[in-house]
Amino acid sequence: VHNAAQVGSASVYQVHRQDGSWELWASDTPDSAARLLADLPVNTEVATPLQPVSTFALFASSTPQGECEVSRTDATAAGTFALEFSALHLICPSRYRFTVTQAGNRGFFILIDADLHGAIWETDGTVANTRQFTSPDLRVLWILQPALMDGRIVFAADEDGQPSGLYAQATDSA
């Protein structure tokens, strides 16, 4: 059993099977029977702990093809699914580098592309409302995870050859 987190009133956790595959399980109380939420593909490397946000949790995993997949769960089988990043060829962060900053009912996190350019993404836990938050002109750096300060997401980045520095972007602006 790995990476347990409280999601709503349930405990959600990942289980690593002997064949190398992973499962996601939930239990409503310590005395209730656990229920299977999802099987992840064989050879999937579950890369990150569950990151609670509002009424769901996010986690990143590497697919057998080496792509990064960010998934969400609300502790139900129907509410456990990938947020559809695979077409973008994103690289998963290392096991403890995937952190999510919560602002209201949204989560903000860093992912990098195949050219090693970082960007902050935001989601409310739905595929339709998962998008890149930072400008494509910025290269978000891993040295500082995004943080919430006075309604702004603060992060380290550089822009078109300019020196690296701290940037801030309001959570309600483009």
PDB file of N, CA and C in Angstrom, residues 2 16-17 90 95 122 138 147 149 155:
ATOM      1  N   HIS A   2       0.539   2.204  -0.845  1.00  0.00           N
ATOM      2  CA  HIS A   2       1.340   3.420  -0.990  1.00  0.00           C
ATOM      3  C   HIS A   2       0.425   4.648  -1.057  1.00  0.00           C
ATOM      4  N   HIS A  16       0.430  -1.667  -5.015  1.00  0.00           N
ATOM      5  CA  HIS A  16       1.347  -2.196  -6.021  1.00  0.00           C
ATOM      6  C   HIS A  16       1.249  -3.715  -6.002  1.00  0.00           C
ATOM      7  N   ARG A  17       0.815  -4.304  -7.123  1.00  0.00           N
ATOM      8  CA  ARG A  17       0.664  -5.761  -7.199  1.00  0.00           C
ATOM      9  C   ARG A  17       1.990  -6.428  -7.563  1.00  0.00           C
ATOM     10  N   LEU A  90       4.113  15.026 -22.411  1.00  0.00           N
ATOM     11  CA  LEU A  90       4.644  15.615 -21.196  1.00  0.00           C
ATOM     12  C   LEU A  90       5.445  14.588 -20.412  1.00  0.00           C
ATOM     13  N   ARG A  95       9.107  11.314  -8.317  1.00  0.00           N
ATOM     14  CA  ARG A  95       8.125  10.873  -7.327  1.00  0.00           C
ATOM     15  C   ARG A  95       7.633  11.975  -6.395  1.00  0.00           C
ATOM     16  N   GLU A 122      -3.591  24.156 -14.690  1.00  0.00           N
ATOM     17  CA  GLU A 122      -4.654  24.261 -13.688  1.00  0.00           C
ATOM     18  C   GLU A 122      -5.792  23.328 -14.061  1.00  0.00           C
ATOM     19  N   LEU A 138       6.790  31.737 -21.163  1.00  0.00           N
ATOM     20  CA  LEU A 138       7.531  31.513 -19.927  1.00  0.00           C
ATOM     21  C   LEU A 138       8.037  30.082 -19.864  1.00  0.00           C
ATOM     22  N   ALA A 147       3.150  28.506  -5.520  1.00  0.00           N
ATOM     23  CA  ALA A 147       2.590  28.804  -4.203  1.00  0.00           C
ATOM     24  C   ALA A 147       1.491  29.840  -4.360  1.00  0.00           C
ATOM     25  N   MET A 149      -0.244  33.141  -2.959  1.00  0.00           N
ATOM     26  CA  MET A 149      -0.002  34.302  -2.101  1.00  0.00           C
ATOM     27  C   MET A 149      -0.930  35.427  -2.543  1.00  0.00           C
ATOM     28  N   PHE A 155       5.707  31.729  -8.798  1.00  0.00           N
ATOM     29  CA  PHE A 155       6.546  30.663  -9.320  1.00  0.00           C
ATOM     30  C   PHE A 155       7.836  31.248  -9.874  1.00  0.00           C
TER      31      PHE A 155
END
